[in-house]
mmCIF file of C-alpha atoms and ligand atoms in Angstrom:
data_model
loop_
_atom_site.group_PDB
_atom_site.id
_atom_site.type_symbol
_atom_site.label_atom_id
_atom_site.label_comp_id
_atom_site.label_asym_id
_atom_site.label_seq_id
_atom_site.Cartn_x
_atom_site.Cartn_y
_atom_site.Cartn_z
ATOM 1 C CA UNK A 1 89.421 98.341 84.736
ATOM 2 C CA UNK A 2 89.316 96.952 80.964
ATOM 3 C CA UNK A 3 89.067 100.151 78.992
ATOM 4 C CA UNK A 4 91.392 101.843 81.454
ATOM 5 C CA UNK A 5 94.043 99.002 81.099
ATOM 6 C CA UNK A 6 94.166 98.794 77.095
ATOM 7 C CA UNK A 7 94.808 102.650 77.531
ATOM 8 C CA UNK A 8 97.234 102.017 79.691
ATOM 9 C CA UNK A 9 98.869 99.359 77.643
ATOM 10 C CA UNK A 10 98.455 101.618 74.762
ATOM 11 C CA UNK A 11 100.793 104.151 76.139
ATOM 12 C CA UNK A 12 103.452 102.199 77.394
ATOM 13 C CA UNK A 13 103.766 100.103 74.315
ATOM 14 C CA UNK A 14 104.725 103.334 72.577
ATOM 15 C CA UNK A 15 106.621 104.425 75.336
ATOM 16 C CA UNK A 16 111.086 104.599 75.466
ATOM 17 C CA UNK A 17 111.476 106.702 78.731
ATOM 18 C CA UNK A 18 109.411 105.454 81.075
ATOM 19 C CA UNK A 19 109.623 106.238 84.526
ATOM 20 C CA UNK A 20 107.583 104.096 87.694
ATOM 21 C CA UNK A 21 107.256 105.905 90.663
ATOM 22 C CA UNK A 22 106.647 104.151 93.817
ATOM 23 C CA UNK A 23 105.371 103.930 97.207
ATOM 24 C CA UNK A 24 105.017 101.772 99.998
ATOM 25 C CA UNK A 25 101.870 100.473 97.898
ATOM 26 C CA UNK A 26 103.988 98.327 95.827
ATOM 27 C CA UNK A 27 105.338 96.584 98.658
ATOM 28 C CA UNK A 28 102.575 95.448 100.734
ATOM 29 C CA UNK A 29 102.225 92.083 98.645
ATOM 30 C CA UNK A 30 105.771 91.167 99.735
ATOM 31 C CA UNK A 31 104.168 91.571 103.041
ATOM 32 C CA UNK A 32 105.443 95.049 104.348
ATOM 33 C CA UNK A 33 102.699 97.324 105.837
ATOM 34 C CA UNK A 34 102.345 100.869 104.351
ATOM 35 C CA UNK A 35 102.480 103.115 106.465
ATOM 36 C CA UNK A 36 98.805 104.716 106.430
ATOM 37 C CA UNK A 37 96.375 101.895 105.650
ATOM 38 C CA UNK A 38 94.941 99.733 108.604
ATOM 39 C CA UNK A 39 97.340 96.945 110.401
ATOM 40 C CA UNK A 40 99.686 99.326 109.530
ATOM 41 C CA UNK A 41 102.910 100.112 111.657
ATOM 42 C CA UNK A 42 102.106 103.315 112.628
ATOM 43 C CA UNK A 43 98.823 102.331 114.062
ATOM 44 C CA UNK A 44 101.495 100.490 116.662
ATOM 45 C CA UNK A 45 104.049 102.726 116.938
ATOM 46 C CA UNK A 46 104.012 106.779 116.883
ATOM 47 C CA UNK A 47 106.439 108.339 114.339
ATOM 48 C CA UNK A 48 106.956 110.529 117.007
ATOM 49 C CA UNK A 49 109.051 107.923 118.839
ATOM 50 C CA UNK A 50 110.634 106.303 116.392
ATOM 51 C CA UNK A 51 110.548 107.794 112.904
ATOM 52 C CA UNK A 52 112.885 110.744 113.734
ATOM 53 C CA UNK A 53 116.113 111.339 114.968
ATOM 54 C CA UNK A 54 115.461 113.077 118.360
ATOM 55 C CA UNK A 55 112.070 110.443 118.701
ATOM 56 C CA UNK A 56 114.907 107.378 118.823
ATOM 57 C CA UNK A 57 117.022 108.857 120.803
ATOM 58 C CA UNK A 58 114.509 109.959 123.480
ATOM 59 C CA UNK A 59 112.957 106.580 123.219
ATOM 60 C CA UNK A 60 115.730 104.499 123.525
ATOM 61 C CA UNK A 61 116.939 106.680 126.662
ATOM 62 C CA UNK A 62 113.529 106.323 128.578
ATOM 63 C CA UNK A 63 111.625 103.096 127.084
ATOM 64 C CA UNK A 64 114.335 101.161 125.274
ATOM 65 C CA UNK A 65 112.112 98.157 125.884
ATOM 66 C CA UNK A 66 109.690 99.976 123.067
ATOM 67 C CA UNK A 67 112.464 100.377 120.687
ATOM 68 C CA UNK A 68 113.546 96.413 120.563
ATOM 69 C CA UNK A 69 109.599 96.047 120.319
ATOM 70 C CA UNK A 70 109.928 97.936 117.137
ATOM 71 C CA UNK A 71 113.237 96.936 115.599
ATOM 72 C CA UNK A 72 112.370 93.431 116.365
ATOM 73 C CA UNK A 73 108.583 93.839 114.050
ATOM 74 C CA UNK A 74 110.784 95.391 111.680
ATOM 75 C CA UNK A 75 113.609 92.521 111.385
ATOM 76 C CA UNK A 76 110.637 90.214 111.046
ATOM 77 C CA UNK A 77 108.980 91.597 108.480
ATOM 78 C CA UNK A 78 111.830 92.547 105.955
ATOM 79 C CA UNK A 79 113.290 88.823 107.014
ATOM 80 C CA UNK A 80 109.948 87.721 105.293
ATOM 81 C CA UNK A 81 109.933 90.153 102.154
ATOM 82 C CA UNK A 82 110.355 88.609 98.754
ATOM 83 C CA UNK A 83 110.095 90.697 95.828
ATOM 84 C CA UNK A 84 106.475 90.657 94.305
ATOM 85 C CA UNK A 85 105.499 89.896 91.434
ATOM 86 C CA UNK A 86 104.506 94.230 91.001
ATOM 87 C CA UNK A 87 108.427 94.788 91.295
ATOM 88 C CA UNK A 88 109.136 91.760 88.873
ATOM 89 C CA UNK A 89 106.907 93.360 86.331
ATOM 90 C CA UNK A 90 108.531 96.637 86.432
ATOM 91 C CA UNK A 91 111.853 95.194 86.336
ATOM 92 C CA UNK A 92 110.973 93.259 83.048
ATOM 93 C CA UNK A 93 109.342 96.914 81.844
ATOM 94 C CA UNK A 94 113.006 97.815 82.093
ATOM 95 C CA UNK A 95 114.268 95.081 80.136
ATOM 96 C CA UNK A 96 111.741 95.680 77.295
ATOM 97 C CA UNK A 97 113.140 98.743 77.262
ATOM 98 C CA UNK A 98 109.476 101.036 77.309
ATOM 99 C CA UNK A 99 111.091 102.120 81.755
ATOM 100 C CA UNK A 100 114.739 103.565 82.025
ATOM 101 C CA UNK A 101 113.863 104.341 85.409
ATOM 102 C CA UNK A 102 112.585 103.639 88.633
ATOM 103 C CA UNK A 103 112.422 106.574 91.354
ATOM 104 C CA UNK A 104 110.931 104.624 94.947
ATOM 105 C CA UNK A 105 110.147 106.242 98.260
ATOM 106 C CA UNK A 106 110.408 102.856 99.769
ATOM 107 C CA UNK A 107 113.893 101.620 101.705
ATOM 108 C CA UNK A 108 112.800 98.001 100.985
ATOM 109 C CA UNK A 109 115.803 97.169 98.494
ATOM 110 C CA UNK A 110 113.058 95.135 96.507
ATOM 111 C CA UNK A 111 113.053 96.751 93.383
ATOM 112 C CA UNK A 112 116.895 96.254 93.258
ATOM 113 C CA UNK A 113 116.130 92.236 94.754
ATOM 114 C CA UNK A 114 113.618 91.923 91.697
ATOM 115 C CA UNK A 115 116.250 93.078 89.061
ATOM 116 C CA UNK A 116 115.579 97.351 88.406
ATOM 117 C CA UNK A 117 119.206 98.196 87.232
ATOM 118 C CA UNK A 118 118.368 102.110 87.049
ATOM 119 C CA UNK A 119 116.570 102.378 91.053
ATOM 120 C CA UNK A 120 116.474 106.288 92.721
ATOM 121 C CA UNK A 121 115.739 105.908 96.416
ATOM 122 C CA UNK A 122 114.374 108.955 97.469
ATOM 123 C CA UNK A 123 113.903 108.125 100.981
ATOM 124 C CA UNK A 124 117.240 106.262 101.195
ATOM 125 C CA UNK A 125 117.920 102.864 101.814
ATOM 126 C CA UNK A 126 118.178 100.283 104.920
ATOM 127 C CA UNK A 127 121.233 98.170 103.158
ATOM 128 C CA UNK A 128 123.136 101.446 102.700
ATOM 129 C CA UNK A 129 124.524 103.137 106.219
ATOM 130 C CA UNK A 130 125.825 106.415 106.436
ATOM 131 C CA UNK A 131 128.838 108.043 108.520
ATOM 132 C CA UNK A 132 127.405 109.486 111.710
ATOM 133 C CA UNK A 133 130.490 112.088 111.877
ATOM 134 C CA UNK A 134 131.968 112.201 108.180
ATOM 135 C CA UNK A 135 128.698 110.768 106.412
ATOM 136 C CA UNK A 136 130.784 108.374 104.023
ATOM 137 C CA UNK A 137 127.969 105.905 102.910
ATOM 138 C CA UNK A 138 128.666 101.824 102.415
ATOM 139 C CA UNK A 139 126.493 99.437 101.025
ATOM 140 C CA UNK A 140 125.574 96.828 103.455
ATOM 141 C CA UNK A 141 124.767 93.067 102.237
ATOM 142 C CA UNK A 142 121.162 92.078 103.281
ATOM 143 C CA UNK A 143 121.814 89.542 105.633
ATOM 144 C CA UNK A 144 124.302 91.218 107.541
ATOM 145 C CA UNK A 145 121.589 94.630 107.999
ATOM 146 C CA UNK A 146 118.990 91.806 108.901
ATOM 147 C CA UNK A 147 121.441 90.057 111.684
ATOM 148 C CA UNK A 148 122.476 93.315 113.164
ATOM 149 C CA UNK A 149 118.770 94.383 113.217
ATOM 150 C CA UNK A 150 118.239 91.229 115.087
ATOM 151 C CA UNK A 151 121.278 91.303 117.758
ATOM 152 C CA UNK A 152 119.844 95.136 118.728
ATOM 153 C CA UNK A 153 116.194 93.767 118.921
ATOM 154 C CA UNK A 154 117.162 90.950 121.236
ATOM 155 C CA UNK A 155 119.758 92.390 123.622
ATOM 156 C CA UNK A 156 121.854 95.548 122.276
ATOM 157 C CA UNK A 157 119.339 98.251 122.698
ATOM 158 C CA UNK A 158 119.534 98.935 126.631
ATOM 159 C CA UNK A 159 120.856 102.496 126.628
ATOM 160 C CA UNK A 160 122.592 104.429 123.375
ATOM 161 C CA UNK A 161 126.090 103.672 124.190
ATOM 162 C CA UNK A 162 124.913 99.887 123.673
ATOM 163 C CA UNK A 163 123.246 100.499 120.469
ATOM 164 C CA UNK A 164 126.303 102.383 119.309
ATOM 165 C CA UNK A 165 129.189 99.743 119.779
ATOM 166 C CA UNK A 166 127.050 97.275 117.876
ATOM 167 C CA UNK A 167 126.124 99.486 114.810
ATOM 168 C CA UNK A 168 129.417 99.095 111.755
ATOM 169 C CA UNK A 169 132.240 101.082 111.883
ATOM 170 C CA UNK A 170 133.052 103.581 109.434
ATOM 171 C CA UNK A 171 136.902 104.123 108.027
ATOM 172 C CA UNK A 172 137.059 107.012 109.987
ATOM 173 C CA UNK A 173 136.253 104.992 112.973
ATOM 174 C CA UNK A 174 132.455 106.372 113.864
ATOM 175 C CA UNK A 175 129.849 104.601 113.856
ATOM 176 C CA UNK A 176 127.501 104.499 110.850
ATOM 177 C CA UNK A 177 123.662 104.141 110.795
ATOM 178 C CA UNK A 178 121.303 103.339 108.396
ATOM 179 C CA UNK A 179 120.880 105.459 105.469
ATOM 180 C CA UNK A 180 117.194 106.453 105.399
ATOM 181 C CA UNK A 181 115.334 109.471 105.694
ATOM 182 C CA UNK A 182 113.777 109.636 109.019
ATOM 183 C CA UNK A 183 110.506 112.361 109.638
ATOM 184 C CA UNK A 184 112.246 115.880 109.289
ATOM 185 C CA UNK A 185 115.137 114.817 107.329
ATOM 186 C CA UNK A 186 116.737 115.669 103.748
ATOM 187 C CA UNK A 187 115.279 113.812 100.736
ATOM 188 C CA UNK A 188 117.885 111.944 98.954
ATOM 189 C CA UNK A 189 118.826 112.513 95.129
ATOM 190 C CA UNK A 190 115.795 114.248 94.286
ATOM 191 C CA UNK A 191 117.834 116.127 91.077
ATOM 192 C CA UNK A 192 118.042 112.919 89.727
ATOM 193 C CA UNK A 193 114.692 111.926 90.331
ATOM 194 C CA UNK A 194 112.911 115.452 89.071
ATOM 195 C CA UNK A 195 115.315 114.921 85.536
ATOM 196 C CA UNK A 196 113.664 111.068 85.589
ATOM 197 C CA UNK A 197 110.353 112.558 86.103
ATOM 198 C CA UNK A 198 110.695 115.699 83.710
ATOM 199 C CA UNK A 199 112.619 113.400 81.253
ATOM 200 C CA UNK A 200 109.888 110.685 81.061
ATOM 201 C CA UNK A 201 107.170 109.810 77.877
ATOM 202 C CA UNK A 202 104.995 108.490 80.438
ATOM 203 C CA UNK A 203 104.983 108.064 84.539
ATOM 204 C CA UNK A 204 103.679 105.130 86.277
ATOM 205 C CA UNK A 205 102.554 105.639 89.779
ATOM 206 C CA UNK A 206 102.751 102.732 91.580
ATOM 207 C CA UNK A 207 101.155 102.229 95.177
ATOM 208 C CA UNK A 208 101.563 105.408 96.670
ATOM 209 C CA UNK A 209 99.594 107.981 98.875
ATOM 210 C CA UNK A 210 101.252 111.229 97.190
ATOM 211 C CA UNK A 211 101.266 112.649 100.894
ATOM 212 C CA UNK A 212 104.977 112.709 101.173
ATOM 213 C CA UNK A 213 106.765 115.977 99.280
ATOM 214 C CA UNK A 214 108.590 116.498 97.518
ATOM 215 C CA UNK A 215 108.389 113.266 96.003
ATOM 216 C CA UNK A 216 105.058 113.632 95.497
ATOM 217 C CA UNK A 217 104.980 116.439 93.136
ATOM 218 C CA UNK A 218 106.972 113.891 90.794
ATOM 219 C CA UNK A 219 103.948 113.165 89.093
ATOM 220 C CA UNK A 220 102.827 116.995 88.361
ATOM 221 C CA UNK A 221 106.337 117.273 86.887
ATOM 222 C CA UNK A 222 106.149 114.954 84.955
ATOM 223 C CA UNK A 223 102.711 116.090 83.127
ATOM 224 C CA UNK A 224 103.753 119.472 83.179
ATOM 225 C CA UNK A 225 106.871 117.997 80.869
ATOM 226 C CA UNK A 226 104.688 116.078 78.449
ATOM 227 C CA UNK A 227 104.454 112.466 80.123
ATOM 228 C CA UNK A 228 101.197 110.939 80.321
ATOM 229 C CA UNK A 229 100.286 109.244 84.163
ATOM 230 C CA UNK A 230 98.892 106.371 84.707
ATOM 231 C CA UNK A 231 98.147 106.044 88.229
ATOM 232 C CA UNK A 232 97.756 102.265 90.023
ATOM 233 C CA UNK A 233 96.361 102.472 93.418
ATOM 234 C CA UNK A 234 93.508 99.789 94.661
ATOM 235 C CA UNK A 235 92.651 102.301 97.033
ATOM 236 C CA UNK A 236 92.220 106.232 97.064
ATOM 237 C CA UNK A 237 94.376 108.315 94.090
ATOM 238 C CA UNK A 238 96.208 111.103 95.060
ATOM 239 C CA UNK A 239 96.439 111.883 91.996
ATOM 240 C CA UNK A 240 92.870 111.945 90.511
ATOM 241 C CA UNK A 241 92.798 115.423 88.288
ATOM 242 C CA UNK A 242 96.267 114.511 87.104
ATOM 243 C CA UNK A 243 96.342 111.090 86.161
ATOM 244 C CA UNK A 244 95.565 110.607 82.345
ATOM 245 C CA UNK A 245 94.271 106.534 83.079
ATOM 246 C CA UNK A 246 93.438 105.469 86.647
ATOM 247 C CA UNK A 247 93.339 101.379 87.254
ATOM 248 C CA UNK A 248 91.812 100.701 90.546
ATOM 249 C CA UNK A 249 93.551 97.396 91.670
ATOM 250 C CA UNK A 250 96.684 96.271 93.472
ATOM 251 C CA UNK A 251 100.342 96.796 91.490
ATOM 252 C CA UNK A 252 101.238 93.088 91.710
ATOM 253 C CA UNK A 253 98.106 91.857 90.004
ATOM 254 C CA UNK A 254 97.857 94.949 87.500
ATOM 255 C CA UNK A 255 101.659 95.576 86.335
ATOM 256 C CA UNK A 256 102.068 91.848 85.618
ATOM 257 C CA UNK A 257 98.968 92.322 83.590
ATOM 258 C CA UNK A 258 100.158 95.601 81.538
ATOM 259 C CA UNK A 259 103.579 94.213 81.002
ATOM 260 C CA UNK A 260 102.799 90.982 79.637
ATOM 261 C CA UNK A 261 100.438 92.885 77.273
ATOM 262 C CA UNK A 262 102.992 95.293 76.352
ATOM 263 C CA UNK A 263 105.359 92.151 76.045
ATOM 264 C CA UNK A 264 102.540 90.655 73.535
ATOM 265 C CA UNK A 265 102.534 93.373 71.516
ATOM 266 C CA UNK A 266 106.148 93.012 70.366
ATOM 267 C CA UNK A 267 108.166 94.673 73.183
ATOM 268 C CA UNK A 268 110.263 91.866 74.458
ATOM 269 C CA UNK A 269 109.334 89.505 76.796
ATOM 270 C CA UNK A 270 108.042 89.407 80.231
ATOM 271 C CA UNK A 271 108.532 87.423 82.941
ATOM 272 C CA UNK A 272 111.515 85.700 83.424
ATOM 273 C CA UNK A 273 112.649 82.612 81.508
HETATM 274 P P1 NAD B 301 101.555 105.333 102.273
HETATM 275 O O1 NAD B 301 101.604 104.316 103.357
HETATM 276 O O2 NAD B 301 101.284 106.730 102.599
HETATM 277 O O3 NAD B 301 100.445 104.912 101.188
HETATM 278 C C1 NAD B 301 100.414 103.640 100.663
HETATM 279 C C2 NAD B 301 99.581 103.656 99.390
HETATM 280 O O4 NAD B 301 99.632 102.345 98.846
HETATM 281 C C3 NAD B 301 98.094 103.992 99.597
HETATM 282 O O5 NAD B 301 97.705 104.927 98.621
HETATM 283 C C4 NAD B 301 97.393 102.650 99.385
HETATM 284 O O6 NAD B 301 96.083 102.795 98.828
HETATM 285 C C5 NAD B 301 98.339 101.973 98.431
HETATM 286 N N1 NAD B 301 98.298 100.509 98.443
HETATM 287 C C6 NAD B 301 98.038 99.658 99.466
HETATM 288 N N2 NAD B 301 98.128 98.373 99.031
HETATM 289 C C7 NAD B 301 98.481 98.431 97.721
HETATM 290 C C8 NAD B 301 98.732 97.455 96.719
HETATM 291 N N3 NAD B 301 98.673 96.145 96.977
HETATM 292 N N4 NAD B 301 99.054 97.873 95.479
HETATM 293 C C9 NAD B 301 99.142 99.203 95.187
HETATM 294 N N5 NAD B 301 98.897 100.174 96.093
HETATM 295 C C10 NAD B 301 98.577 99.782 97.342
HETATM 296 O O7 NAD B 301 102.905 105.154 101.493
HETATM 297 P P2 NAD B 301 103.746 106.154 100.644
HETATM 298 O O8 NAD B 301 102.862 107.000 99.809
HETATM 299 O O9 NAD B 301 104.794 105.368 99.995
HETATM 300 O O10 NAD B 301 104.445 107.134 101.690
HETATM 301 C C11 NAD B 301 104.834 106.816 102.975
HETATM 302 C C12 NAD B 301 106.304 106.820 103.277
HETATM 303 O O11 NAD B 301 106.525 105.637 103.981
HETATM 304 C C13 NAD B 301 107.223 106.754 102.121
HETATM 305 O O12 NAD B 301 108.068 107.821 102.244
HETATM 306 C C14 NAD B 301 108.057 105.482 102.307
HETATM 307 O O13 NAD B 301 109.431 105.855 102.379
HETATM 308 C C15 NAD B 301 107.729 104.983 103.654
HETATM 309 N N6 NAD B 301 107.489 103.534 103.760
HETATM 310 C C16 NAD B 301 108.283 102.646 103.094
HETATM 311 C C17 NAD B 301 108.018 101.291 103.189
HETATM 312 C C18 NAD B 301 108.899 100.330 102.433
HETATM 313 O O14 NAD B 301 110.089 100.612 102.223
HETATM 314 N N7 NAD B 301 108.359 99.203 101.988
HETATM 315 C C19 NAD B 301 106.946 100.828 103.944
HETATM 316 C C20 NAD B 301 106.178 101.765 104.642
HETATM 317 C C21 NAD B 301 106.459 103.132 104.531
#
């Protein structure tokens, strides 16, 4: 990874527009399972029953017992997710000013938690809900998200009229439901993200699979606009043709490293005081 990493470090040092893209990769240090490496939560559950909007409602009509299962691994999980020390580092790439942006598939809130400013959530976000008749969206604090997740897990899910009078209200009186992109669903802000992408000197992809479009054509964009790619991933790349350095090794152990480098060479600081 040495010769790889001074490249790496090389580029960013020189670099004003950076953008990191990110997958569920990036997250599985703060203890949240991807969703296609082993142990992870689709080797439990089937997206089929409760990654998409006619899945939930089918399962919690006929097996509602499976859908607290689920809610209530969930809930547990996010309860125990700190940012990493991957989402620190690209927060304090921000700060040095060589990232102005961070474009993330996951719906973890982590890169916010860890102190991104400039964070495009593709896939949405599970402290945001959204309208179910009007589709007005409202931020939601953490703990309140994690405490409703918790009430449905333990009693509320027993039939949908259940699950409905516990979820918020919106203004317009309907109920609201979390804001993520469920399997079959509209991406969310991808304009933004493309212009991030097209926009960028160089493109960090962080911990992800590139098997979800049309986020994962981010990184093509971005090449085809000028950006070098580096491309962290401690497993498989998706991006192997494309990427101009490839560091084999996990984002919390490797950004740390490239942004305190970058920091030592005179852009700012890492790390926090
Ligand atoms: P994925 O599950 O398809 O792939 C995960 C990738 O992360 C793999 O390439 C794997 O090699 C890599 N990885 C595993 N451990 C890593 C580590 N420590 N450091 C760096 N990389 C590591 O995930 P994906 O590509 O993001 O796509 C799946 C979809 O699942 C996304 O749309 C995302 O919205 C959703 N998802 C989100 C979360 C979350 O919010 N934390 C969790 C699971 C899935």
């Amino acid at each position: 990874m040495g010769g790889d990493l001074d490249r790496a470090v090389e580029i960013l040092t020189g670099a004003s527009r950076g953008c990191v893209f990110t997958g569920a990769g990036i997250s599985a240090e703060s203890g949240i399972p991807t969703f296609r490496d082993p142990g992870g939560i689709w080797e439990r559950f089937d997206p089929a029953e409760v990654g998409t909007p006619e899945g939930l409602r089918t399962t919690l009509e006929r097996d509602p017992g499976r859908l607290r299962s689920f809610l209530a691994e969930t809930v547990a999980t996010l309860e125990r997710a700190e940012p990493n020390p991957g989402h620190r580092a690209v927060a304090d790439l921000e700060r040095m000013g060589v990232v102005d942006a961070v474009v993330t598939q996951n719906v973890d809130g982590l890169h916010t938690q860890a102190g991104s400013r400039r964070v495009i959530e593709v896939h949405g976000s599970l402290y945001r809900f959204r309208c179910l008749v009007c589709r007005e969206t409202r931020s939601i604090e953490r703990s309140r998200v994690l405490a409703l997740g918790r009430a449905l897990a333990d009693d509320g899910v027993r039939g949908v009229a259940q699950a409905l009078a516990l979820l918020p209200r919106c203004a317009c009186g309907a109920p609201m439901r979390p804001d993520v992109v469920l399997f079959g669903e509209a991406v969310q802000s991808m304009d933004r993200a493309f212009a991030a992408a097209q926009g960028a000197d160089v493109l960090v992809v962080a911990g992800t699979s590139g098997a979800v479009y049309p986020a994962a054509a981010l990184p093509r964009e971005a090449k085809r606009s000028g950006a070098a790619v580096i491309d962290v991933n401690p497993g498989e790349s998706a991006y192997g043709g494309l990427a101009d350095v490839r560091i084999e090794g996990k984002t919390g152990v490797v950004l740390p490293e490239l942004a305190r480098r970058v920091a030592e060479r005179g852009r700012g600081s890492a790390g926090r005081g």
